[in-house]
Tab-separated table of C-alpha atoms in Angstrom:
chain	number	residue	atom	x	y	z
A	1	UNK	CA	7.156	-23.827	-16.330
A	2	UNK	CA	6.145	-27.002	-14.364
A	3	UNK	CA	2.779	-25.765	-14.570
A	4	UNK	CA	0.803	-22.420	-15.951
A	5	UNK	CA	-2.600	-21.303	-14.179
A	6	UNK	CA	-5.422	-20.590	-15.941
A	7	UNK	CA	-6.504	-18.080	-14.147
A	8	UNK	CA	-10.845	-17.927	-12.858
A	9	UNK	CA	-11.136	-21.391	-14.670
A	10	UNK	CA	-13.994	-23.312	-13.383
A	11	UNK	CA	-13.720	-26.364	-12.115
A	12	UNK	CA	-16.623	-29.219	-12.464
A	13	UNK	CA	-16.385	-32.604	-11.408
A	14	UNK	CA	-19.120	-34.800	-10.377
A	15	UNK	CA	-18.932	-33.984	-6.861
A	16	UNK	CA	-18.253	-30.781	-6.945
A	17	UNK	CA	-19.030	-27.465	-9.727
A	18	UNK	CA	-16.854	-25.045	-7.957
A	19	UNK	CA	-14.128	-22.048	-8.718
A	20	UNK	CA	-10.723	-23.256	-8.085
A	21	UNK	CA	-7.344	-22.395	-8.952
A	22	UNK	CA	-6.776	-24.013	-12.264
A	23	UNK	CA	-3.088	-24.948	-12.758
A	24	UNK	CA	-2.008	-26.907	-16.129
A	25	UNK	CA	1.027	-28.744	-16.386
A	26	UNK	CA	2.727	-29.656	-19.192
A	27	UNK	CA	4.680	-32.366	-18.140
A	28	UNK	CA	4.377	-35.239	-15.857
A	29	UNK	CA	2.307	-34.846	-12.745
A	30	UNK	CA	3.380	-37.201	-10.162
A	31	UNK	CA	1.870	-38.132	-6.761
A	32	UNK	CA	4.472	-38.505	-4.116
A	33	UNK	CA	7.337	-37.106	-2.764
A	34	UNK	CA	9.161	-40.241	-1.633
A	35	UNK	CA	12.004	-42.292	-3.050
A	36	UNK	CA	10.043	-43.917	-6.041
A	37	UNK	CA	9.066	-40.199	-6.297
A	38	UNK	CA	11.713	-38.714	-6.284
A	39	UNK	CA	13.242	-41.249	-8.998
A	40	UNK	CA	11.027	-41.048	-11.934
A	41	UNK	CA	11.078	-37.177	-11.569
A	42	UNK	CA	15.734	-37.392	-11.509
A	43	UNK	CA	14.587	-39.533	-14.775
A	44	UNK	CA	12.639	-36.795	-16.282
A	45	UNK	CA	14.128	-34.815	-15.918
A	46	UNK	CA	17.822	-36.345	-17.104
A	47	UNK	CA	15.239	-36.479	-20.562
A	48	UNK	CA	14.733	-33.698	-20.221
A	49	UNK	CA	11.045	-33.747	-19.484
A	50	UNK	CA	9.027	-31.137	-17.068
A	51	UNK	CA	6.930	-32.495	-14.164
A	52	UNK	CA	5.742	-31.387	-11.043
A	53	UNK	CA	5.326	-33.340	-8.194
A	54	UNK	CA	2.740	-32.803	-5.643
A	55	UNK	CA	3.235	-33.883	-1.831
A	56	UNK	CA	1.046	-33.969	0.701
A	57	UNK	CA	3.387	-34.051	3.863
A	58	UNK	CA	5.558	-30.892	4.836
A	59	UNK	CA	8.883	-32.785	3.415
A	60	UNK	CA	10.589	-35.144	0.665
A	61	UNK	CA	10.921	-38.438	1.897
A	62	UNK	CA	8.276	-37.739	4.572
A	63	UNK	CA	7.636	-41.635	5.170
A	64	UNK	CA	11.370	-41.845	6.270
A	65	UNK	CA	11.734	-38.857	8.350
A	66	UNK	CA	7.966	-38.879	10.184
A	67	UNK	CA	6.968	-42.350	10.667
A	68	UNK	CA	9.698	-44.632	10.971
A	69	UNK	CA	11.854	-46.164	14.056
A	70	UNK	CA	15.226	-44.608	14.948
A	71	UNK	CA	16.536	-47.640	14.868
A	72	UNK	CA	16.217	-47.960	11.432
A	73	UNK	CA	18.644	-50.131	8.412
A	74	UNK	CA	18.677	-50.719	4.637
A	75	UNK	CA	17.444	-54.579	5.408
A	76	UNK	CA	19.509	-55.107	2.136
A	77	UNK	CA	23.150	-53.886	1.108
A	78	UNK	CA	23.057	-50.265	-0.375
A	79	UNK	CA	23.882	-51.110	-3.633
A	80	UNK	CA	20.505	-52.533	-3.753
A	81	UNK	CA	18.669	-49.554	-2.122
A	82	UNK	CA	20.506	-46.460	-4.764
A	83	UNK	CA	17.660	-44.837	-7.044
A	84	UNK	CA	19.333	-44.230	-10.604
A	85	UNK	CA	21.560	-41.974	-11.671
A	86	UNK	CA	23.063	-41.214	-8.841
A	87	UNK	CA	24.812	-44.561	-6.303
A	88	UNK	CA	25.341	-44.031	-2.357
A	89	UNK	CA	29.181	-42.379	-0.811
A	90	UNK	CA	30.881	-44.796	-0.890
A	91	UNK	CA	32.088	-44.103	3.186
A	92	UNK	CA	28.344	-45.447	3.356
A	93	UNK	CA	28.302	-48.973	5.147
A	94	UNK	CA	26.555	-51.943	3.225
A	95	UNK	CA	23.244	-51.322	5.695
A	96	UNK	CA	22.921	-47.625	5.413
A	97	UNK	CA	20.754	-46.428	8.609
A	98	UNK	CA	17.759	-44.237	8.292
A	99	UNK	CA	20.021	-40.917	8.582
A	100	UNK	CA	22.389	-42.430	5.954
A	101	UNK	CA	19.430	-42.552	4.220
A	102	UNK	CA	17.839	-39.339	4.412
A	103	UNK	CA	20.163	-37.492	3.919
A	104	UNK	CA	21.273	-39.345	0.099
A	105	UNK	CA	17.430	-38.696	-0.591
A	106	UNK	CA	18.304	-35.245	0.428
A	107	UNK	CA	20.924	-34.763	-1.929
A	108	UNK	CA	19.062	-36.260	-5.011
A	109	UNK	CA	16.169	-34.014	-4.322
A	110	UNK	CA	19.133	-31.340	-4.375
A	111	UNK	CA	20.963	-33.100	-7.317
A	112	UNK	CA	18.411	-33.034	-9.760
A	113	UNK	CA	16.051	-29.740	-8.356
A	114	UNK	CA	13.358	-31.571	-7.382
A	115	UNK	CA	10.945	-29.284	-5.794
A	116	UNK	CA	7.549	-30.667	-4.384
A	117	UNK	CA	4.589	-28.804	-3.726
A	118	UNK	CA	4.382	-29.619	0.157
A	119	UNK	CA	0.998	-29.188	1.524
A	120	UNK	CA	-1.037	-30.986	-1.443
A	121	UNK	CA	-3.214	-33.787	-0.831
A	122	UNK	CA	-4.399	-34.765	-4.084
A	123	UNK	CA	-7.862	-35.762	-3.109
A	124	UNK	CA	-8.830	-36.783	-6.292
A	125	UNK	CA	-7.495	-37.739	-9.718
A	126	UNK	CA	-9.797	-38.471	-12.908
A	127	UNK	CA	-9.073	-38.839	-16.052
A	128	UNK	CA	-11.418	-36.210	-18.735
A	129	UNK	CA	-12.092	-37.823	-21.725
A	130	UNK	CA	-13.753	-35.203	-22.989
A	131	UNK	CA	-10.207	-33.495	-22.407
A	132	UNK	CA	-7.646	-36.424	-22.879
A	133	UNK	CA	-6.311	-35.506	-20.106
A	134	UNK	CA	-5.733	-35.780	-15.593
A	135	UNK	CA	-7.562	-34.014	-13.721
A	136	UNK	CA	-6.533	-33.945	-9.783
A	137	UNK	CA	-7.994	-32.216	-6.615
A	138	UNK	CA	-5.871	-30.440	-4.835
A	139	UNK	CA	-7.116	-29.153	-1.789
A	140	UNK	CA	-9.007	-25.027	-3.308
A	141	UNK	CA	-6.826	-26.176	-6.836
A	142	UNK	CA	-6.897	-28.589	-9.846
A	143	UNK	CA	-3.825	-29.388	-11.979
A	144	UNK	CA	-5.038	-30.897	-15.227
A	145	UNK	CA	-1.762	-33.039	-17.345
A	146	UNK	CA	-1.723	-35.071	-19.502
A	147	UNK	CA	0.004	-37.658	-17.731
A	148	UNK	CA	-0.806	-38.779	-14.123
A	149	UNK	CA	2.521	-41.419	-12.123
A	150	UNK	CA	1.196	-42.364	-9.265
A	151	UNK	CA	4.067	-42.362	-6.829
A	152	UNK	CA	1.935	-42.723	-4.006
A	153	UNK	CA	3.861	-46.507	-2.816
A	154	UNK	CA	2.855	-49.409	-1.369
A	155	UNK	CA	2.853	-48.259	2.615
A	156	UNK	CA	1.294	-44.889	2.690
A	157	UNK	CA	-1.590	-45.950	5.524
A	158	UNK	CA	-0.561	-47.222	8.417
A	159	UNK	CA	-3.336	-50.588	8.614
A	160	UNK	CA	-4.333	-50.639	12.710
A	161	UNK	CA	-6.700	-53.564	13.133
A	162	UNK	CA	-9.730	-53.640	14.748
A	163	UNK	CA	-9.423	-55.773	18.386
A	164	UNK	CA	-12.436	-56.041	20.544
A	165	UNK	CA	-11.764	-54.019	24.236
A	166	UNK	CA	-9.416	-51.089	23.543
A	167	UNK	CA	-10.950	-48.174	24.749
A	168	UNK	CA	-11.151	-50.582	28.035
A	169	UNK	CA	-7.265	-51.291	28.582
A	170	UNK	CA	-5.018	-48.198	30.408
A	171	UNK	CA	-1.549	-48.334	29.047
A	172	UNK	CA	-0.243	-47.184	25.701
A	173	UNK	CA	-1.982	-48.716	22.156
A	174	UNK	CA	-0.081	-47.059	19.018
A	175	UNK	CA	1.107	-47.989	14.967
A	176	UNK	CA	4.483	-48.795	14.502
A	177	UNK	CA	4.815	-45.569	13.259
A	178	UNK	CA	4.316	-43.605	16.134
A	179	UNK	CA	7.060	-45.490	18.023
A	180	UNK	CA	10.677	-43.739	17.996
A	181	UNK	CA	13.286	-45.665	20.204
A	182	UNK	CA	12.793	-48.631	23.307
A	183	UNK	CA	14.168	-46.652	25.657
A	184	UNK	CA	9.981	-45.236	25.265
A	185	UNK	CA	9.389	-47.917	27.069
A	186	UNK	CA	12.354	-49.199	29.295
A	187	UNK	CA	10.901	-51.579	31.988
A	188	UNK	CA	7.533	-51.331	30.424
A	189	UNK	CA	5.554	-55.013	29.410
A	190	UNK	CA	5.169	-53.220	25.914
A	191	UNK	CA	3.128	-56.706	23.443
A	192	UNK	CA	4.448	-56.349	19.655
A	193	UNK	CA	2.004	-57.189	17.457
A	194	UNK	CA	3.026	-59.004	14.307
A	195	UNK	CA	6.132	-60.154	13.491
A	196	UNK	CA	7.837	-59.536	10.439
A	197	UNK	CA	10.487	-57.072	9.646
A	198	UNK	CA	9.513	-54.379	12.171
A	199	UNK	CA	7.951	-56.063	14.456
A	200	UNK	CA	11.324	-57.927	14.505
A	201	UNK	CA	13.615	-55.371	14.904
A	202	UNK	CA	10.900	-53.117	17.214
A	203	UNK	CA	11.349	-56.084	19.592
A	204	UNK	CA	14.950	-56.817	19.757
A	205	UNK	CA	14.877	-52.231	20.371
A	206	UNK	CA	12.643	-52.757	22.587
A	207	UNK	CA	14.823	-55.401	24.399
A	208	UNK	CA	17.939	-53.808	23.757
A	209	UNK	CA	16.592	-50.954	26.016
A	210	UNK	CA	15.805	-52.196	29.222
A	211	UNK	CA	11.809	-53.284	27.601
A	212	UNK	CA	10.520	-56.641	28.611
A	213	UNK	CA	8.434	-57.246	24.839
A	214	UNK	CA	6.300	-60.427	23.660
A	215	UNK	CA	5.413	-60.501	20.180
A	216	UNK	CA	2.625	-61.974	18.651
A	217	UNK	CA	3.245	-64.470	15.981
A	218	UNK	CA	-0.069	-65.091	13.669
A	219	UNK	CA	0.937	-66.846	11.035
A	220	UNK	CA	3.892	-68.866	9.420
A	221	UNK	CA	6.534	-67.531	8.185
A	222	UNK	CA	10.240	-67.689	7.246
A	223	UNK	CA	13.410	-66.539	8.974
A	224	UNK	CA	16.439	-66.034	6.725
A	225	UNK	CA	20.054	-65.241	8.211
A	226	UNK	CA	20.655	-61.058	6.681
A	227	UNK	CA	23.999	-63.002	5.129
A	228	UNK	CA	25.749	-66.395	4.753
A	229	UNK	CA	28.706	-66.769	4.424
A	230	UNK	CA	29.437	-63.279	4.799
A	231	UNK	CA	27.762	-62.466	1.749
A	232	UNK	CA	24.089	-60.689	1.068
A	233	UNK	CA	20.881	-63.684	1.751
A	234	UNK	CA	18.980	-61.486	-0.798
A	235	UNK	CA	22.620	-61.071	-3.707
A	236	UNK	CA	22.955	-64.571	-3.038
A	237	UNK	CA	19.469	-65.032	-4.050
A	238	UNK	CA	19.347	-62.360	-6.823
A	239	UNK	CA	22.624	-64.571	-8.260
A	240	UNK	CA	21.461	-67.853	-7.298
A	241	UNK	CA	18.533	-67.284	-9.875
A	242	UNK	CA	20.016	-67.132	-13.213
A	243	UNK	CA	20.978	-69.700	-12.769
A	244	UNK	CA	18.383	-72.780	-11.369
A	245	UNK	CA	14.954	-73.079	-10.438
A	246	UNK	CA	13.475	-70.566	-7.782
A	247	UNK	CA	12.954	-74.636	-5.965
A	248	UNK	CA	15.982	-74.891	-6.300
A	249	UNK	CA	17.424	-71.316	-4.867
A	250	UNK	CA	14.720	-71.361	-1.861
A	251	UNK	CA	15.958	-75.874	-0.963
A	252	UNK	CA	19.586	-73.772	-0.258
A	253	UNK	CA	17.760	-70.829	1.606
A	254	UNK	CA	15.765	-73.006	3.949
A	255	UNK	CA	19.304	-75.494	5.069
A	256	UNK	CA	21.289	-72.703	5.296
A	257	UNK	CA	19.078	-71.019	8.140
A	258	UNK	CA	18.562	-74.406	9.494
A	259	UNK	CA	22.343	-74.927	9.660
A	260	UNK	CA	22.602	-70.854	10.299
A	261	UNK	CA	19.119	-70.721	12.880
A	262	UNK	CA	18.847	-73.637	13.652
A	263	UNK	CA	14.911	-75.025	13.489
A	264	UNK	CA	13.002	-71.890	14.379
A	265	UNK	CA	9.265	-74.002	15.025
A	266	UNK	CA	10.362	-74.985	18.636
A	267	UNK	CA	10.510	-71.113	19.137
A	268	UNK	CA	7.177	-70.880	18.010
A	269	UNK	CA	7.946	-69.811	14.650
A	270	UNK	CA	6.482	-72.028	12.262
A	271	UNK	CA	7.310	-72.096	8.655
A	272	UNK	CA	4.909	-72.285	5.199
A	273	UNK	CA	5.189	-75.632	3.728
A	274	UNK	CA	5.691	-73.540	0.387
A	275	UNK	CA	8.986	-71.458	-0.411
A	276	UNK	CA	9.985	-68.332	0.405
A	277	UNK	CA	11.179	-66.759	-3.164
A	278	UNK	CA	8.276	-68.920	-4.411
A	279	UNK	CA	6.268	-67.933	-1.424
A	280	UNK	CA	6.990	-63.163	-2.024
A	281	UNK	CA	6.409	-64.132	-5.516
A	282	UNK	CA	2.986	-65.144	-5.325
A	283	UNK	CA	2.236	-63.209	-2.010
A	284	UNK	CA	4.235	-60.476	-1.986
A	285	UNK	CA	5.046	-61.425	1.672
A	286	UNK	CA	8.768	-61.123	2.483
A	287	UNK	CA	10.679	-63.580	4.584
A	288	UNK	CA	11.968	-61.687	7.294
A	289	UNK	CA	16.096	-61.031	8.102
A	290	UNK	CA	17.551	-61.453	11.154
A	291	UNK	CA	19.162	-59.083	12.353
A	292	UNK	CA	19.440	-60.770	15.648
A	293	UNK	CA	16.325	-60.417	17.362
A	294	UNK	CA	16.256	-64.882	17.140
A	295	UNK	CA	19.270	-64.743	19.672
A	296	UNK	CA	16.624	-63.105	22.508
A	297	UNK	CA	14.243	-64.885	21.866
A	298	UNK	CA	16.733	-68.000	21.927
A	299	UNK	CA	17.310	-66.879	25.387
A	300	UNK	CA	13.966	-65.491	26.519
A	301	UNK	CA	14.206	-62.591	26.739
A	302	UNK	CA	11.966	-61.587	23.964
A	303	UNK	CA	9.049	-64.271	24.051
A	304	UNK	CA	6.885	-65.535	21.208
A	305	UNK	CA	2.968	-65.329	22.242
A	306	UNK	CA	-0.788	-66.444	19.895
A	307	UNK	CA	-2.842	-63.487	18.734
A	308	UNK	CA	-5.000	-61.748	20.440
A	309	UNK	CA	-8.427	-62.557	21.301
A	310	UNK	CA	-9.609	-58.783	23.261
A	311	UNK	CA	-8.160	-56.130	25.365
A	312	UNK	CA	-8.655	-56.084	29.023
A	313	UNK	CA	-8.517	-53.238	30.939
A	314	UNK	CA	-4.639	-54.023	32.083
A	315	UNK	CA	-3.541	-56.291	29.258
A	316	UNK	CA	-4.884	-58.363	26.605
A	317	UNK	CA	-6.681	-62.167	26.628
A	318	UNK	CA	-5.436	-64.561	24.193
A	319	UNK	CA	-7.520	-66.109	21.449
A	320	UNK	CA	-5.863	-69.880	24.102
A	321	UNK	CA	-8.019	-67.978	26.775
A	322	UNK	CA	-4.916	-67.586	28.711
A	323	UNK	CA	-4.504	-63.413	29.991
A	324	UNK	CA	-1.626	-60.788	30.495
A	325	UNK	CA	-1.047	-57.791	31.864
A	326	UNK	CA	1.313	-55.764	29.829
A	327	UNK	CA	1.841	-51.268	30.061
A	328	UNK	CA	1.414	-50.534	25.550
A	329	UNK	CA	1.241	-52.637	23.223
A	330	UNK	CA	3.224	-51.998	19.773
A	331	UNK	CA	0.860	-52.688	16.582
A	332	UNK	CA	3.375	-53.674	13.766
A	333	UNK	CA	0.955	-54.360	11.477
A	334	UNK	CA	1.692	-52.885	8.485
A	335	UNK	CA	0.770	-50.445	5.974
A	336	UNK	CA	-1.015	-50.555	2.466
A	337	UNK	CA	-1.757	-48.121	-0.472
A	338	UNK	CA	-4.354	-45.354	-0.305
A	339	UNK	CA	-4.559	-44.939	-3.909
A	340	UNK	CA	-8.455	-46.405	-3.972
A	341	UNK	CA	-9.189	-43.446	-1.385
A	342	UNK	CA	-8.401	-40.741	-4.581
A	343	UNK	CA	-8.322	-42.214	-7.887
A	344	UNK	CA	-11.112	-42.988	-10.041
A	345	UNK	CA	-10.128	-45.637	-12.567
A	346	UNK	CA	-11.042	-48.940	-11.730
A	347	UNK	CA	-8.646	-50.378	-15.351
A	348	UNK	CA	-5.704	-50.502	-13.732
A	349	UNK	CA	-4.875	-50.413	-9.723
A	350	UNK	CA	-7.646	-53.356	-7.701
A	351	UNK	CA	-9.593	-51.463	-5.883
A	352	UNK	CA	-9.638	-53.547	-2.974
A	353	UNK	CA	-5.812	-53.623	-2.152
A	354	UNK	CA	-4.966	-50.860	-4.079
A	355	UNK	CA	-2.277	-52.404	-6.111
A	356	UNK	CA	-1.610	-52.347	-10.409
A	357	UNK	CA	-3.956	-55.829	-11.482
A	358	UNK	CA	-0.874	-55.925	-14.065
A	359	UNK	CA	2.214	-57.464	-11.153
A	360	UNK	CA	5.820	-56.695	-11.654
A	361	UNK	CA	7.139	-56.254	-14.630
A	362	UNK	CA	4.512	-54.875	-16.276
A	363	UNK	CA	3.310	-52.968	-13.334
A	364	UNK	CA	4.284	-49.623	-14.493
A	365	UNK	CA	2.178	-48.587	-16.882
A	366	UNK	CA	-1.426	-48.499	-17.504
A	367	UNK	CA	-2.740	-47.546	-20.050
A	368	UNK	CA	-4.748	-43.105	-21.246
A	369	UNK	CA	-1.144	-42.032	-19.571
A	370	UNK	CA	-1.254	-43.365	-16.363
A	371	UNK	CA	1.890	-44.758	-14.891
A	372	UNK	CA	1.993	-46.364	-10.622
A	373	UNK	CA	6.171	-46.582	-9.828
A	374	UNK	CA	6.886	-48.176	-6.557
A	375	UNK	CA	4.325	-50.745	-6.100
A	376	UNK	CA	6.703	-53.927	-6.913
A	377	UNK	CA	6.717	-55.459	-3.832
A	378	UNK	CA	10.622	-55.533	-5.251
A	379	UNK	CA	11.152	-52.536	-2.727
A	380	UNK	CA	13.781	-49.651	-4.141
A	381	UNK	CA	15.455	-51.272	-6.357
A	382	UNK	CA	11.797	-52.214	-7.926
A	383	UNK	CA	11.398	-48.663	-8.102
A	384	UNK	CA	14.084	-47.929	-9.575
A	385	UNK	CA	13.608	-50.345	-12.551
A	386	UNK	CA	10.071	-48.567	-12.965
A	387	UNK	CA	11.302	-45.204	-12.655
A	388	UNK	CA	13.076	-45.596	-16.126
A	389	UNK	CA	10.469	-46.997	-17.615
A	390	UNK	CA	8.407	-44.651	-16.877
A	391	UNK	CA	10.478	-41.174	-18.170
A	392	UNK	CA	11.825	-43.201	-20.930
A	393	UNK	CA	7.909	-44.010	-22.234
A	394	UNK	CA	6.678	-40.386	-21.362
A	395	UNK	CA	10.223	-39.034	-23.016
A	396	UNK	CA	9.360	-40.874	-26.051
A	397	UNK	CA	6.028	-39.401	-26.250
A	398	UNK	CA	7.042	-34.970	-24.992
A	399	UNK	CA	9.510	-35.534	-27.730
A	400	UNK	CA	6.216	-36.679	-30.593
A	401	UNK	CA	4.174	-34.404	-29.003
A	402	UNK	CA	2.406	-30.803	-29.285
A	403	UNK	CA	3.439	-28.628	-26.259
A	404	UNK	CA	0.642	-26.106	-26.077
A	405	UNK	CA	-2.520	-26.062	-23.719
A	406	UNK	CA	-5.383	-28.027	-25.606
A	407	UNK	CA	-7.839	-26.194	-26.272
A	408	UNK	CA	-10.201	-27.554	-24.993
A	409	UNK	CA	-8.876	-25.269	-21.847
A	410	UNK	CA	-8.489	-21.731	-24.048
């Protein structure tokens, strides 16, 4: 059994003292049923270790199912995105669609019999030093386990910037997590705030569906072709990094970008002085892989505009003082980790950004049975690497430790 109920056991914490349903989880407790949590569960099952997955939403891969736009595709080739122990179907295209990826994840969960406890939003998790166990509170239940795997990922919560005057604006304002498809905005003037991969793709989707998008570019960014000489830019980079220093690979990527995309600075997209791979390594900022947006910018169908100073009743005022009217504003301002809001541990996770303090490849393991998967800033491939390591480490302990209830719970 994945968990055993200890009827009527009192739960006591620093915040409350009340009787709740108390569950003993013999194996690890995994928080989150996205790709990272599913991968960890599958790897544990493959090694014969029981587990329990807690998921706050009503389904697996909720971010993909409930909070992504319809035209979304994987930005990297499928072999870089498959989870451990199960490749993508051969008939899937190189860049699977959102629906294909969701189908893959559902088949993955079914194959490895991953059955999360849905609707279990974790309010608090902390280590009980007296028992040497992790106590995780979710609503009216508390779960206790030797191991805690944080798999809520880098994109748990939408980041919504505070912009003055938003209450005055008469149009729609939404985050990309609420955006679904461009034909909901046909004929409208739409301002997209943000120029990462999501901002670029949403702008393109709007343009292709008869809207008139403008895109706010606040910072310098690297735009690269998705493919170079018919080969995935990411795949080519991974291969080149086996033989060359990062600075030489960056030089090659920027040369290819200049040849295929031209001088992006002419269109308001200034490049950082640091190369794309070095920038990714030091800051986690991902280069944009162009899927057709740049051509629309060059043709004038997508306008590039400066940052917003404030909203007006009919639109916005930019930082250069110019005002423009818009029907809708879409915030492509990214996501963040929510770990600091519920995990009471300041040793492993940084309370400011919600990431492990130790970076990849050593970000997967903390102290006292605490683990993290999906915080590598290396996408699904990084999450899969974490999942394998975590399962191997826990399996070693599982096979050497007694399986009975700790005496403090009896």
